[in-house]
Amino acid sequence: MKKKIAVIEGDGIGPEVTQQSIRVLNAIAEQFGHEFNYTYCLMGADAIDKTGNPLPDETIEICLNSDAILFGAIGHPKYDNDPAAKVRPEQGLLKLRKSLQLYANIRPVTTFPSLIHKSPLRAELIDGADFMCIRELTGGMYFGRPQGRAEDGNTAYDTCIYTREEVERILHLAYKYAGQRNKKVTIVDKANVLATSRLWRQIGQEIAPQYPEIETEFMFVDNAAMRIIQWPKSFDVLVTENLFGDILTDEASVITGSLGMLPSASVGIHTSVFEPIHGSYPQAAGKNIANPLATILSAALMFEYAFGMMEEGALIREAVAASMDVNVVTEDIANNGKAYSTSEVGEWIVNYISK
Ligand code: IPM
Ligand code: MN
């Protein structure tokens, strides 16, 4: 099959991890007789430096005309420490999500037997944990307006807004995935305090009876934060609003053993974006030490979700698991032994796929 893939390497460790993913894609193409055409485009701090715009129109254009988008990371400390900056790298990613209407961010959380010991959580709590976080991605506080600062500079405000349509479509998606998995949906909100959460809960109560074969559970977000750590195996599909989902999925990555392990798929009505959930990790940028596995696993999600190529996705997963079994891993998950570089891990996985 022929596919057009837009590649946004982005900032920090984005380029070096994305490059490993591209090598993996090429190895898969070779093995299975596919042809992938890559178009590189700009977003984030890199785009601001080169064009003044965190998401140039050309990037949106290329993404809309591609079959899938592979994205590395975004962000730069010079903006993080400058609250007054008018243009910020993250605006690029938010605008991409909005422009492509990527309303759902899917973050599967699984454990890897060879990494159980790397989690600060007790092995028996996490062994076998396997759930999917579905984060609403184009609504809530990230996009609600007004947002800003009062004239005196001493008062600031964000607005959390959700419409029925936004809540319904993400909940239906959660039920769809739960139907293919272990048939349980946990709807996470803060309905005891927030009006938007009460809308979520009301719509959840309306929709649940349409899926009698699926168990529905409602949970407050503070409680969910505790349960993810205390009893991760109780979840199957967890669905929540944008900001809660951002926070809970970083937390959930602890179960896998490293933030460098969690891939994600952002899906909507146009082209989907595949990206690791870790950020730009500026301290490691250019050092060839960052874990490329979240990005490589994002490529696996690309095959499965965007192209429906399950065998290709499965081979990538097998190769990733095999690399961990023989401890060809980066320092974040190395077990007192030798740590391999980003490109060495990529190389090992490519060789496994090509053998
Ligand atoms: C993520 C990231 C982004 C978010 C940032 C970089 C804007 O943390 O994808 O989880 O908050 O959505
Ligand atoms: Mn995040």
XYZ file of N, CA, C and O in Angstrom, residues 41-211:
684
model
N 7.197 18.739 8.129
C 6.673 20.093 8.313
C 6.941 20.630 9.713
O 7.321 19.890 10.614
N 6.731 21.939 9.848
C 7.145 22.644 11.067
C 5.990 22.887 12.032
O 4.867 23.160 11.636
N 6.327 22.809 13.322
C 5.373 23.195 14.361
C 6.170 23.435 15.647
O 7.228 22.853 15.847
N 5.641 24.324 16.507
C 6.263 24.519 17.816
C 7.349 25.581 17.831
O 7.371 26.497 17.004
N 8.268 25.448 18.791
C 9.335 26.445 18.953
C 10.188 26.522 17.684
O 10.613 27.603 17.253
N 10.416 25.343 17.098
C 11.166 25.251 15.850
C 10.499 26.115 14.770
O 11.162 26.895 14.064
N 9.180 26.017 14.665
C 8.439 26.800 13.656
C 8.478 28.288 13.991
O 8.568 29.129 13.095
N 8.418 28.623 15.279
C 8.480 30.047 15.670
C 9.839 30.616 15.256
O 9.930 31.698 14.673
N 10.899 29.861 15.544
C 12.245 30.329 15.174
C 12.360 30.562 13.671
O 12.964 31.521 13.226
N 11.780 29.642 12.888
C 11.980 29.714 11.437
C 10.975 30.602 10.721
O 11.262 31.140 9.661
N 9.749 30.718 11.282
C 8.711 31.458 10.546
C 7.971 32.496 11.388
O 7.160 33.243 10.865
N 8.181 32.475 12.704
C 7.443 33.386 13.579
C 6.073 32.840 13.965
O 5.375 33.422 14.792
N 5.684 31.700 13.383
C 4.345 31.145 13.594
C 4.464 29.710 14.126
O 5.126 28.884 13.503
N 3.833 29.401 15.278
C 3.983 28.037 15.824
C 3.306 26.956 14.973
O 3.604 25.781 15.125
N 2.402 27.357 14.092
C 1.803 26.384 13.168
C 1.547 27.052 11.819
O 0.462 27.566 11.554
N 2.554 27.042 10.951
C 2.378 27.672 9.640
C 1.241 27.014 8.847
O 1.009 25.811 8.986
N 0.549 27.806 8.030
C -0.569 27.284 7.225
C -0.141 26.092 6.381
O -0.903 25.155 6.156
N 1.106 26.152 5.911
C 1.618 25.071 5.066
C 1.547 23.725 5.795
O 1.243 22.695 5.189
N 1.831 23.753 7.106
C 1.786 22.511 7.886
C 0.367 21.951 7.923
O 0.158 20.746 7.724
N -0.603 22.821 8.147
C -2.005 22.367 8.194
C -2.388 21.747 6.852
O -2.983 20.664 6.784
N -1.989 22.435 5.799
C -2.259 21.989 4.428
C -1.694 20.585 4.185
O -2.382 19.681 3.703
N -0.423 20.415 4.549
C 0.242 19.121 4.334
C -0.453 18.034 5.163
O -0.705 16.925 4.688
N -0.773 18.372 6.412
C -1.417 17.382 7.291
C -2.774 16.956 6.746
O -3.117 15.768 6.748
N -3.549 17.929 6.263
C -4.877 17.608 5.732
C -4.781 16.714 4.501
O -5.704 15.964 4.198
N -3.669 16.815 3.793
C -3.496 16.022 2.575
C -2.714 14.731 2.792
O -2.259 14.128 1.837
N -2.539 14.343 4.053
C -1.782 13.123 4.336
C -2.711 12.028 4.850
O -3.829 12.287 5.266
N -2.201 10.800 4.840
C -2.989 9.677 5.359
C -2.810 9.524 6.863
O -3.633 8.897 7.538
N -1.712 10.049 7.388
C -1.458 9.997 8.834
C -0.371 11.013 9.155
O 0.390 11.433 8.273
N -0.323 11.396 10.424
C 0.679 12.374 10.853
C 1.465 11.783 12.016
O 0.881 11.274 12.977
N 2.772 11.835 11.893
C 3.636 11.369 12.974
C 4.225 12.611 13.627
O 4.778 13.484 12.943
N 4.099 12.706 14.927
C 4.519 13.926 15.614
C 5.412 13.569 16.799
O 5.153 12.610 17.524
N 6.483 14.351 16.997
C 7.449 14.084 18.069
C 7.072 14.754 19.380
O 6.444 14.156 20.256
N 7.433 16.010 19.536
C 7.181 16.688 20.811
C 7.220 18.196 20.583
O 7.705 18.665 19.552
N 6.729 18.921 21.563
C 6.669 20.359 21.413
C 6.980 21.038 22.744
O 6.688 20.494 23.799
N 7.605 22.201 22.678
C 7.869 22.983 23.891
C 9.334 23.349 24.025
O 10.214 22.644 23.516
N 9.571 24.476 24.682
C 10.950 24.918 24.894
C 11.018 25.709 26.199
O 10.143 26.527 26.465
N 12.062 25.452 27.004
C 12.135 26.117 28.315
C 12.100 27.643 28.228
O 11.625 28.291 29.152
N 12.578 28.199 27.115
C 12.608 29.666 27.067
C 11.189 30.241 27.092
O 10.987 31.360 27.542
N 10.208 29.456 26.661
C 8.811 29.911 26.746
C 8.192 29.536 28.093
O 7.407 30.284 28.652
N 8.590 28.347 28.599
C 8.026 27.907 29.892
C 8.328 28.935 30.978
O 7.534 29.160 31.885
N 9.496 29.536 30.886
C 9.898 30.475 31.929
C 9.601 31.920 31.577
O 10.118 32.825 32.220
N 8.803 32.108 30.551
C 8.445 33.466 30.161
C 6.916 33.568 30.032
O 6.362 33.466 28.944
N 6.255 33.760 31.187
C 4.791 33.784 31.161
C 4.238 34.907 30.285
O 3.067 34.877 29.906
N 5.061 35.878 29.934
C 4.560 37.003 29.148
C 4.710 36.784 27.640
O 4.276 37.615 26.844
N 5.319 35.663 27.249
C 5.531 35.426 25.814
C 4.214 35.477 25.051
O 3.231 34.868 25.457
N 4.193 36.212 23.951
C 2.944 36.389 23.176
C 2.680 35.157 22.313
O 1.545 34.735 22.128
N 3.756 34.613 21.769
C 3.621 33.429 20.919
C 4.258 32.258 21.658
O 5.369 32.383 22.156
N 3.540 31.138 21.726
C 4.056 29.982 22.461
C 4.004 28.729 21.572
O 3.071 28.562 20.786
N 4.986 27.842 21.739
C 5.026 26.625 20.919
C 3.747 25.804 21.023
O 3.226 25.302 20.018
N 3.218 25.674 22.265
C 2.033 24.842 22.488
C 0.829 25.309 21.681
O -0.058 24.515 21.356
N 0.799 26.623 21.366
C -0.313 27.131 20.545
C -0.366 26.390 19.214
O -1.441 26.192 18.637
N 0.790 25.977 18.727
C 0.852 25.256 17.458
C 0.116 23.935 17.552
O -0.709 23.590 16.703
N 0.392 23.189 18.621
C -0.242 21.877 18.796
C -1.747 22.034 19.015
O -2.549 21.280 18.459
N -2.126 23.029 19.813
C -3.557 23.228 20.071
C -4.286 23.585 18.776
O -5.374 23.091 18.499
N -3.637 24.429 17.969
C -4.267 24.823 16.709
C -4.343 23.629 15.747
O -5.316 23.480 15.005
N -3.342 22.781 15.779
C -3.378 21.581 14.930
C -4.564 20.695 15.333
O -5.322 20.211 14.496
N -4.709 20.499 16.660
C -5.821 19.671 17.148
C -7.157 20.253 16.702
O -8.051 19.530 16.283
N -7.275 21.579 16.813
C -8.532 22.234 16.447
C -8.743 22.177 14.928
O -9.834 21.847 14.472
N -7.696 22.491 14.170
C -7.839 22.532 12.704
C -8.210 21.168 12.138
O -8.966 21.065 11.182
N -7.640 20.109 12.702
C -7.923 18.772 12.187
C -9.101 18.136 12.924
O -9.450 16.986 12.664
N -9.669 18.885 13.873
C -10.789 18.375 14.693
C -10.468 17.018 15.317
O -11.263 16.079 15.221
N -9.308 16.966 15.945
C -8.868 15.737 16.604
C -9.505 15.695 17.982
O -8.892 16.076 18.970
N -10.737 15.274 18.051
C -11.461 15.425 19.311
C -11.173 14.331 20.335
O -11.552 14.442 21.490
N -10.510 13.274 19.925
C -10.239 12.197 20.886
C -8.769 11.821 20.906
O -8.166 11.599 19.864
N -8.228 11.775 22.089
C -6.849 11.336 22.248
C -6.874 10.003 22.995
O -7.364 9.914 24.112
N -6.361 8.991 22.315
C -6.430 7.639 22.858
C -5.057 7.244 23.383
O -4.072 7.264 22.639
N -5.015 6.935 24.663
C -3.736 6.585 25.283
C -3.851 5.221 25.959
O -4.355 5.107 27.073
N -3.385 4.168 25.285
C -3.460 2.844 25.895
C -2.379 2.693 26.967
O -1.228 3.066 26.747
N -2.765 2.178 28.110
C -1.810 1.972 29.207
C -1.679 0.471 29.433
O -2.651 -0.193 29.786
N -0.483 -0.052 29.183
C -0.265 -1.482 29.408
C 1.060 -1.656 30.136
O 1.892 -0.748 30.143
N 1.237 -2.816 30.708
C 2.518 -3.073 31.354
C 3.337 -4.010 30.477
O 2.800 -4.745 29.658
N 4.633 -3.936 30.624
C 5.540 -4.832 29.910
C 6.231 -5.674 30.975
O 6.817 -5.114 31.915
N 6.157 -6.999 30.837
C 6.706 -7.863 31.892
C 8.126 -7.463 32.293
O 8.439 -7.429 33.484
N 8.966 -7.101 31.325
C 10.349 -6.813 31.685
C 10.512 -5.431 32.355
O 11.592 -5.072 32.787
N 9.427 -4.675 32.434
C 9.523 -3.347 33.053
C 8.802 -3.222 34.380
O 8.851 -2.172 35.021
N 8.133 -4.296 34.781
C 7.332 -4.230 36.008
C 8.178 -3.700 37.172
O 7.714 -2.892 37.977
N 9.428 -4.115 37.211
C 10.294 -3.718 38.325
C 10.653 -2.234 38.272
O 11.165 -1.685 39.235
N 10.444 -1.573 37.119
C 10.819 -0.156 36.999
C 9.751 0.765 37.564
O 9.986 1.946 37.797
N 8.557 0.242 37.745
C 7.499 1.097 38.276
C 7.681 1.236 39.775
O 8.031 0.274 40.460
N 7.437 2.442 40.302
C 7.492 2.592 41.762
C 6.333 1.883 42.457
O 6.319 1.757 43.671
N 5.377 1.375 41.664
C 4.237 0.666 42.252
C 4.576 -0.809 42.428
O 5.387 -1.359 41.695
N 3.926 -1.442 43.393
C 4.189 -2.856 43.656
C 3.770 -3.726 42.480
O 2.709 -3.534 41.890
N 4.606 -4.715 42.171
C 4.398 -5.552 40.988
C 3.000 -6.164 40.941
O 2.346 -6.160 39.899
N 2.517 -6.670 42.062
C 1.221 -7.375 42.012
C 0.060 -6.416 41.717
O -1.001 -6.826 41.261
N 0.256 -5.118 41.973
C -0.804 -4.157 41.675
C -0.893 -3.867 40.180
O -1.969 -3.617 39.643
N 0.250 -3.886 39.514
C 0.252 -3.438 38.117
C 0.385 -4.566 37.097
O 0.054 -4.377 35.933
N 0.856 -5.721 37.544
C 1.057 -6.821 36.610
C -0.277 -7.157 35.940
O -1.231 -7.507 36.617
N -0.335 -6.998 34.634
C -1.577 -7.290 33.908
C -2.492 -6.081 33.749
O -3.549 -6.189 33.126
N -2.129 -4.928 34.298
C -2.967 -3.737 34.098
C -3.018 -3.419 32.606
O -2.000 -3.495 31.907
N -4.185 -3.099 32.117
C -4.356 -2.881 30.691
C -5.629 -2.070 30.509
O -6.724 -2.605 30.603
N -5.481 -0.774 30.349
C -6.674 0.033 30.115
C -6.392 1.116 29.094
O -5.252 1.302 28.652
N -7.462 1.771 28.700
C -7.335 2.773 27.652
C -7.904 4.083 28.179
O -9.034 4.103 28.670
N -7.088 5.138 28.126
C -7.609 6.454 28.495
C -8.062 7.146 27.223
O -7.296 7.223 26.253
N -9.268 7.650 27.249
C -9.745 8.452 26.119
C -9.961 9.859 26.638
O -10.804 10.103 27.505
N -9.149 10.748 26.137
C -9.157 12.138 26.590
C -9.821 13.007 25.523
O -9.391 12.991 24.368
N -10.829 13.778 25.922
C -11.438 14.726 24.993
C -10.362 15.759 24.685
O -9.659 16.213 25.564
N -10.217 16.132 23.406
C -9.014 16.894 23.062
C -9.247 18.279 22.459
O -8.298 19.038 22.272
N -10.482 18.621 22.140
C -10.658 19.930 21.493
C -11.632 20.837 22.242
O -12.145 21.806 21.697
N -11.910 20.497 23.497
C -12.826 21.338 24.260
C -12.265 21.654 25.631
O -11.060 21.555 25.876
N -13.181 22.040 26.535
C -12.778 22.298 27.915
C -11.932 23.547 28.069
O -11.941 24.454 27.241
N -11.160 23.552 29.119
C -10.402 24.738 29.509
C -9.291 25.096 28.510
O -8.848 26.232 28.433
N -8.833 24.109 27.741
C -7.775 24.381 26.759
C -8.253 25.362 25.690
O -7.440 26.062 25.098
N -9.557 25.339 25.417
C -10.035 26.149 24.302
C -11.118 27.157 24.687
O -11.472 28.008 23.884
N -11.657 27.035 25.898
C -12.746 27.922 26.300
C -12.314 29.383 26.329
O -11.211 29.710 26.757
N -13.168 30.247 25.854
C -12.905 31.681 25.918
C -14.062 32.347 26.621
O -15.183 31.887 26.480
N -13.870 33.428 27.400
C -12.629 34.184 27.482
C -11.533 33.493 28.299
O -11.803 32.700 29.176
N -10.315 33.855 27.935
C -9.141 33.429 28.679
C -8.224 34.626 28.730
O -8.040 35.295 27.714
N -7.666 34.931 29.857
C -6.730 36.065 29.867
C -6.491 36.665 31.230
O -6.664 36.012 32.255
N -6.086 37.894 31.175
C -5.636 38.607 32.361
C -6.391 39.931 32.441
O -6.580 40.613 31.427
N -6.842 40.258 33.612
C -7.497 41.558 33.788
C -6.472 42.664 33.579
O -5.269 42.422 33.680
N -6.979 43.854 33.299
C -6.074 44.955 32.953
C -5.007 45.233 33.999
O -3.877 45.565 33.673
N -5.382 45.106 35.258
C -4.393 45.396 36.324
C -3.319 44.310 36.402
O -2.356 44.443 37.157
N -3.484 43.252 35.625
C -2.459 42.206 35.589
C -2.524 41.233 36.756
O -1.798 40.249 36.789
N -3.409 41.462 37.705
C -3.395 40.658 38.929
C -4.529 39.643 39.037
O -4.657 38.973 40.053
N -5.345 39.579 38.011
C -6.421 38.593 37.991
C -6.367 37.898 36.634
O -6.183 38.560 35.618
N -6.486 36.560 36.656
C -6.454 35.820 35.397
C -7.616 34.854 35.364
O -8.134 34.464 36.415
N -8.046 34.466 34.167
C -9.199 33.572 34.068
C -9.106 32.661 32.854
O -8.552 33.000 31.825
N -9.629 31.456 33.033
C -9.813 30.492 31.958
C -11.281 30.111 31.991
O -11.933 30.258 33.015
N -11.762 29.594 30.889
C -13.170 29.209 30.851
C -13.281 27.753 30.416
O -12.645 27.349 29.448
N -14.043 26.980 31.151
C -14.263 25.590 30.761
C -15.646 25.490 30.124
O -16.654 25.807 30.764
N -15.681 25.102 28.856
C -16.962 24.980 28.149
C -17.060 23.619 27.478
O -16.085 23.162 26.870
N -18.191 22.975 27.608
C -18.483 21.764 26.826
C -19.892 21.828 26.284
O -20.802 22.305 26.965
N -20.070 21.370 25.062
C -21.417 21.290 24.487
C -21.864 19.829 24.502
O -21.036 18.916 24.569
N -23.161 19.635 24.426
C -23.727 18.288 24.384
C -23.091 17.453 23.270
O -22.714 16.302 23.458
N -22.964 18.072 22.094
C -22.417 17.349 20.953
C -20.997 16.837 21.231
O -20.652 15.695 20.913
N -20.177 17.693 21.846
C -18.795 17.285 22.155
C -18.758 16.117 23.128
O -17.947 15.196 23.002
N -19.632 16.178 24.136
C -19.630 15.122 25.149
C -20.181 13.815 24.552
O -19.615 12.743 24.752
N -21.252 13.945 23.792
C -21.863 12.736 23.222
C -20.887 11.974 22.324
O -20.748 10.761 22.420
N -20.188 12.704 21.452
C -19.338 11.974 20.498
C -18.181 11.266 21.189
O -17.818 10.151 20.817
N -17.634 11.872 22.230
C -16.500 11.217 22.894
C -16.999 10.032 23.736
O -16.346 8.989 23.809
N -18.183 10.170 24.338
C -18.704 9.048 25.130
C -19.047 7.870 24.216
O -18.746 6.715 24.542
N -19.652 8.152 23.075
C -19.956 7.051 22.150
C -18.675 6.340 21.711
O -18.639 5.120 21.573
N -17.623 7.132 21.500
C -16.351 6.517 21.115
C -15.834 5.597 22.230
O -15.347 4.495 21.977
N -15.969 6.060 23.462
C -15.522 5.251 24.606
C -16.292 3.932 24.649
O -15.707 2.857 24.858
N -17.608 3.997 24.434
C -18.401 2.757 24.443
C -18.011 1.846 23.288
O -17.970 0.624 23.417
N -17.687 2.452 22.147
C -17.279 1.644 20.998
C -16.022 0.836 21.352
O -15.965 -0.379 21.121
N -15.029 1.516 21.938
C -13.796 0.803 22.287
C -14.025 -0.203 23.406
O -13.467 -1.293 23.393
N -14.864 0.169 24.377
C -15.140 -0.774 25.473
C -15.793 -2.040 24.927
O -15.530 -3.145 25.412
N -16.629 -1.876 23.884
C -17.281 -3.029 23.267
C -16.276 -3.995 22.671
O -16.512 -5.200 22.612
N -15.126 -3.450 22.236
C -14.088 -4.308 21.647
C -13.115 -4.810 22.713
O -12.197 -5.555 22.430
N -13.279 -4.302 23.954
C -12.345 -4.679 25.013
C -13.092 -5.423 26.131
O -13.794 -6.378 25.841
N -12.930 -4.939 27.359
C -13.512 -5.682 28.487
C -14.842 -5.132 28.998
O -15.258 -5.398 30.118
N -15.474 -4.315 28.158
C -16.879 -3.921 28.372
C -17.137 -3.149 29.658
O -18.095 -3.387 30.381
N -16.252 -2.216 29.927
C -16.492 -1.338 31.076
C -16.034 0.076 30.722
O -14.944 0.260 30.173
N -16.871 1.060 31.017
C -16.505 2.464 30.796
C -16.533 3.190 32.131
O -17.510 3.089 32.873
N -15.454 3.890 32.437
C -15.437 4.744 33.619
C -15.437 6.191 33.146
O -14.511 6.616 32.444
N -16.477 6.920 33.487
C -16.593 8.322 33.088
C -16.094 9.175 34.254
O -16.669 9.139 35.344
N -15.003 9.891 34.003
C -14.356 10.633 35.089
C -14.716 12.115 34.996
O -14.545 12.745 33.940
N -15.209 12.666 36.095
C -15.619 14.073 36.091
C -15.442 14.677 37.484
O -14.880 14.039 38.380
N -15.902 15.896 37.641
C -15.918 16.540 38.963
C -17.315 17.142 39.118
O -17.499 18.353 39.303
N -18.314 16.240 38.997
C -19.711 16.675 38.946
C -20.196 17.241 40.273
O -21.238 17.891 40.326
N -19.437 16.997 41.334
C -19.845 17.567 42.621
C -19.490 19.048 42.728
O -19.883 19.737 43.644
N -18.719 19.554 41.749
C -18.302 20.960 41.807
C -18.553 21.712 40.492
O -18.984 22.860 40.504
N -18.276 21.069 39.360
C -18.263 21.803 38.087
C -19.517 21.590 37.243
O -19.984 20.447 37.079
N -20.007 22.675 36.653
C -21.202 22.611 35.802
C -20.937 21.766 34.560
O -21.789 20.967 34.139
N -19.761 21.920 33.953
C -19.450 21.127 32.761
C -19.453 19.642 33.114
O -19.931 18.805 32.349
N -18.932 19.308 34.271
C -18.918 17.909 34.687
C -20.324 17.375 34.896
O -20.598 16.208 34.616
N -21.214 18.240 35.367
C -22.602 17.782 35.548
C -23.258 17.493 34.195
O -24.052 16.573 34.059
N -22.880 18.280 33.183
C -23.377 17.982 31.832
C -22.829 16.634 31.365
O -23.559 15.791 30.823
N -21.536 16.404 31.584
C -20.931 15.110 31.241
C -21.691 13.974 31.917
O -22.013 12.960 31.308
N -21.956 14.142 33.199
C -22.585 13.047 33.943
C -24.013 12.798 33.461
O -24.436 11.660 33.281
N -24.719 13.904 33.212
C -26.101 13.763 32.733
C -26.131 13.013 31.397
O -26.910 12.075 31.199
N -25.236 13.417 30.488
C -25.211 12.771 29.172
C -24.754 11.315 29.310
O -25.269 10.421 28.637
N -23.834 11.075 30.219
C -23.394 9.705 30.488
C -24.562 8.848 30.945
O -24.739 7.713 30.493
N -25.377 9.414 31.829
C -26.545 8.662 32.330
C -27.555 8.398 31.216
O -28.229 7.372 31.206
N -27.639 9.323 30.261
C -28.553 9.120 29.132
C -28.045 8.047 28.172
O -28.805 7.245 27.639
N -26.735 8.071 27.949
C -26.149 7.182 26.935
C -25.956 5.756 27.449
O -26.131 4.795 26.699
N -25.630 5.608 28.724
C -25.309 4.282 29.275
C -26.357 3.212 28.923
O -25.987 2.106 28.497
N -27.659 3.515 29.071
C -28.652 2.470 28.767
C -28.645 2.015 27.302
O -29.153 0.943 26.980
N -28.048 2.840 26.414
C -27.967 2.423 25.001
C -26.939 1.316 24.814
O -26.831 0.727 23.741
N -26.119 1.076 25.836
C -25.078 0.042 25.753
C -25.236 -0.926 26.928
O -24.389 -0.968 27.814
